[in-house]
Structure formats: structure tokens, C-alpha cells
Amino acid sequence: MTSPLTRAWNEIIKPMLQRPARVQVAALCYRIGADGKEVLMITSRGTGRWILPKGWPVEGKDGPDSALQEAWEEAGVKSARITPQPIGEYHFTKRHDNGTEEPVTTLIFEAEVEQLEDDYPESAERTRQWMKPEQAAGLVHEPQLQAVLRRL
């Protein structure tokens, strides 16, 4: 028989501390260049590290459409054909401005870019660059995202 304190910890307190991960969506934007597939990477606003366009799901939009919205706002992808199902996912810990952290699962949707614009909402805040998937894999920090990029 477990003690009331142990039971309270296991059944009430511990589950509250281990909340489930929130979900974001990302667009793995690509094109076919003369040397094969290239992926569009962007820099994050906070740290300047290389990432995929990603964000929280947009109310009223499904996962692929939310990912395309992020690709437009963060990378200038005006038009793309996107997969209806995620091609993979990765996990990371999001650090908020107030110092709190939360686990996040990011669903990755593959998007073949048809039209790219130079003037887009976050163009002044980010750098974007086409690169080979292997180069992109070497620049991102998340091992699961590295694996998805290397599979391209």
C-alpha cells in the first residue's frame, strides 16, 4: 500500500508538472534546382539560428494551411504545393520571453515552392537562403529535424 503523500505525488502533482507538448506546424519548403533538391531555410528572430518556417496552428486552418501561412509570413512563400499529411516531426523546448519553458512537438509538412516574393511580412526580421538538405541538416539543432532533412 502506498502512502497518501506518494499517491498524491503520483496521481495529482506529477501529472500536472508533466503537461503534454503543444503542437506547432512547419513548412519544409523546397525546389528542384540544377543540382537537385534545395530547401529554404530562415533565421529565427531571437537567436539568428537556422530554422524552418513554423508556428502555432492558425484558427480556422488545418495543419498544411497553417504551415503555408507561416511560410508566407516568415519566408515569402506566396504559392506552394504542400503535403496533406506531415512527413515527420521534431521536438524541442520553447523558451518564452518571461523565462518559462514548454515542450513543443512540431509537425513538418513538405511544400514544393511555386512562387517566392521578396516583400513579405517578416522580410526585415529574417534572412532566408536556399541550401542543399545536407547543409541545412548540419545547421539545425534538433536531431529529428536533421534526420528529416537528410532523408531528402
GROMACS .gro file of C-alpha atoms in nm:
model
  152
    1MET     CA    1   0.000   0.000   0.000
    2THR     CA    2   0.135   0.342  -0.095
    3SER     CA    3   0.134   0.637   0.139
    4PRO     CA    4  -0.113   0.922   0.085
    5LEU     CA    5   0.180   1.154   0.008
    6THR     CA    6   0.321   0.920  -0.258
    7ARG     CA    7  -0.023   0.871  -0.405
    8ALA     CA    8  -0.084   1.249  -0.417
    9TRP     CA    9   0.252   1.299  -0.590
   10ASN     CA   10   0.195   1.022  -0.849
   11GLU     CA   11  -0.172   1.094  -0.922
   12ILE     CA   12  -0.203   1.471  -0.887
   13ILE     CA   13   0.121   1.671  -0.872
   14LYS     CA   14   0.345   1.478  -1.114
   15PRO     CA   15   0.086   1.473  -1.399
   16MET     CA   16   0.036   1.848  -1.358
   17LEU     CA   17   0.410   1.906  -1.398
   18GLN     CA   18   0.436   1.676  -1.699
   19ARG     CA   19   0.188   1.852  -1.923
   20PRO     CA   20   0.171   1.734  -2.282
   21ALA     CA   21   0.366   1.907  -2.555
   22ARG     CA   22   0.196   2.183  -2.752
   23VAL     CA   23   0.190   2.143  -3.129
   24GLN     CA   24   0.339   2.371  -3.392
   25VAL     CA   25   0.345   2.327  -3.769
   26ALA     CA   26   0.642   2.379  -4.002
   27ALA     CA   27   0.680   2.406  -4.377
   28LEU     CA   28   0.981   2.229  -4.522
   29CYS     CA   29   0.992   2.439  -4.838
   30TYR     CA   30   1.190   2.301  -5.131
   31ARG     CA   31   1.259   2.344  -5.501
   32ILE     CA   32   1.432   2.134  -5.761
   33GLY     CA   33   1.747   2.313  -5.874
   34ALA     CA   34   2.010   2.221  -6.131
   35ASP     CA   35   2.190   2.014  -5.866
   36GLY     CA   36   1.877   1.852  -5.715
   37LYS     CA   37   1.658   1.943  -5.420
   38GLU     CA   38   1.722   2.262  -5.228
   39VAL     CA   39   1.545   2.364  -4.907
   40LEU     CA   40   1.454   2.715  -4.798
   41MET     CA   41   1.589   2.793  -4.454
   42ILE     CA   42   1.530   3.107  -4.249
   43THR     CA   43   1.688   3.257  -3.941
   44SER     CA   44   1.498   3.285  -3.615
   45ARG     CA   45   1.423   3.635  -3.492
   46GLY     CA   46   1.562   3.579  -3.144
   47THR     CA   47   1.889   3.390  -3.183
   48GLY     CA   48   1.951   3.408  -3.558
   49ARG     CA   49   1.991   3.032  -3.589
   50TRP     CA   50   1.870   2.847  -3.900
   51ILE     CA   51   1.518   2.702  -3.879
   52LEU     CA   52   1.218   2.608  -4.092
   53PRO     CA   53   0.924   2.849  -4.112
   54LYS     CA   54   0.699   2.735  -3.827
   55GLY     CA   55   0.442   2.850  -3.579
   56TRP     CA   56   0.124   2.775  -3.388
   57PRO     CA   57  -0.176   2.644  -3.583
   58VAL     CA   58  -0.393   2.924  -3.718
   59GLU     CA   59  -0.756   2.922  -3.603
   60GLY     CA   60  -0.981   2.810  -3.887
   61LYS     CA   61  -0.696   2.649  -4.084
   62ASP     CA   62  -0.575   2.290  -4.089
   63GLY     CA   63  -0.210   2.187  -4.039
   64PRO     CA   64  -0.093   2.225  -4.401
   65ASP     CA   65  -0.267   2.561  -4.447
   66SER     CA   66  -0.128   2.688  -4.116
   67ALA     CA   67   0.223   2.582  -4.226
   68LEU     CA   68   0.177   2.767  -4.556
   69GLN     CA   69   0.067   3.078  -4.366
   70GLU     CA   70   0.392   3.063  -4.165
   71ALA     CA   71   0.593   3.007  -4.485
   72TRP     CA   72   0.440   3.324  -4.631
   73GLU     CA   73   0.488   3.541  -4.321
   74GLU     CA   74   0.839   3.421  -4.235
   75ALA     CA   75   0.991   3.329  -4.574
   76GLY     CA   76   0.786   3.492  -4.850
   77VAL     CA   77   0.647   3.169  -4.997
   78LYS     CA   78   0.350   3.305  -5.195
   79SER     CA   79   0.243   2.976  -5.353
   80ALA     CA   80   0.338   2.612  -5.288
   81ARG     CA   81   0.203   2.259  -5.320
   82ILE     CA   82   0.200   2.111  -4.969
   83THR     CA   83   0.158   1.755  -4.847
   84PRO     CA   84  -0.175   1.688  -4.673
   85GLN     CA   85  -0.004   1.479  -4.403
   86PRO     CA   86   0.315   1.553  -4.207
   87ILE     CA   87   0.633   1.392  -4.340
   88GLY     CA   88   0.786   1.391  -3.991
   89GLU     CA   89   0.808   1.573  -3.662
   90TYR     CA   90   1.062   1.703  -3.416
   91HIS     CA   91   1.056   1.804  -3.052
   92PHE     CA   92   1.211   2.098  -2.874
   93THR     CA   93   1.171   2.312  -2.564
   94LYS     CA   94   1.038   2.660  -2.635
   95ARG     CA   95   1.174   2.932  -2.413
   96HIS     CA   96   0.935   3.225  -2.370
   97ASP     CA   97   1.033   3.587  -2.312
   98ASN     CA   98   0.918   3.561  -1.948
   99GLY     CA   99   1.166   3.277  -1.883
  100THR     CA  100   0.917   2.990  -1.881
  101GLU     CA  101   0.971   2.681  -2.093
  102GLU     CA  102   0.733   2.433  -2.252
  103PRO     CA  103   0.771   2.118  -2.462
  104VAL     CA  104   0.668   2.155  -2.827
  105THR     CA  105   0.611   1.894  -3.097
  106THR     CA  106   0.646   2.037  -3.448
  107LEU     CA  107   0.471   1.861  -3.737
  108ILE     CA  108   0.661   1.902  -4.067
  109PHE     CA  109   0.474   1.945  -4.395
  110GLU     CA  110   0.670   1.930  -4.722
  111ALA     CA  111   0.595   2.222  -4.956
  112GLU     CA  112   0.715   2.250  -5.317
  113VAL     CA  113   0.759   2.623  -5.373
  114GLU     CA  114   0.593   2.763  -5.684
  115GLN     CA  115   0.627   3.137  -5.615
  116LEU     CA  116   0.857   3.329  -5.381
  117GLU     CA  117   0.821   3.701  -5.304
  118ASP     CA  118   1.089   3.941  -5.182
  119ASP     CA  119   0.841   4.162  -4.996
  120TYR     CA  120   0.671   3.965  -4.715
  121PRO     CA  121   0.566   4.040  -4.355
  122GLU     CA  122   0.891   3.940  -4.176
  123SER     CA  123   1.142   4.017  -4.454
  124ALA     CA  124   1.317   4.282  -4.245
  125GLU     CA  125   1.349   4.049  -3.944
  126ARG     CA  126   1.488   3.731  -4.103
  127THR     CA  127   1.742   3.605  -4.352
  128ARG     CA  128   1.639   3.330  -4.592
  129GLN     CA  129   1.859   3.106  -4.804
  130TRP     CA  130   1.824   2.811  -5.039
  131MET     CA  131   2.062   2.529  -4.949
  132LYS     CA  132   2.121   2.159  -5.000
  133PRO     CA  133   1.935   1.940  -4.747
  134GLU     CA  134   2.263   1.803  -4.607
  135GLN     CA  135   2.391   2.157  -4.543
  136ALA     CA  136   2.062   2.251  -4.374
  137ALA     CA  137   2.080   1.936  -4.158
  138GLY     CA  138   2.421   2.048  -4.035
  139LEU     CA  139   2.287   2.388  -3.930
  140VAL     CA  140   1.978   2.291  -3.729
  141HIS     CA  141   2.000   2.178  -3.366
  142GLU     CA  142   1.716   1.924  -3.343
  143PRO     CA  143   1.830   1.565  -3.424
  144GLN     CA  144   1.485   1.462  -3.551
  145LEU     CA  145   1.477   1.758  -3.792
  146GLN     CA  146   1.829   1.674  -3.905
  147ALA     CA  147   1.710   1.322  -3.990
  148VAL     CA  148   1.413   1.453  -4.193
  149LEU     CA  149   1.640   1.687  -4.389
  150ARG     CA  150   1.892   1.410  -4.458
  151ARG     CA  151   1.613   1.185  -4.593
  152LEU     CA  152   1.552   1.439  -4.869
   0.00000   0.00000   0.00000
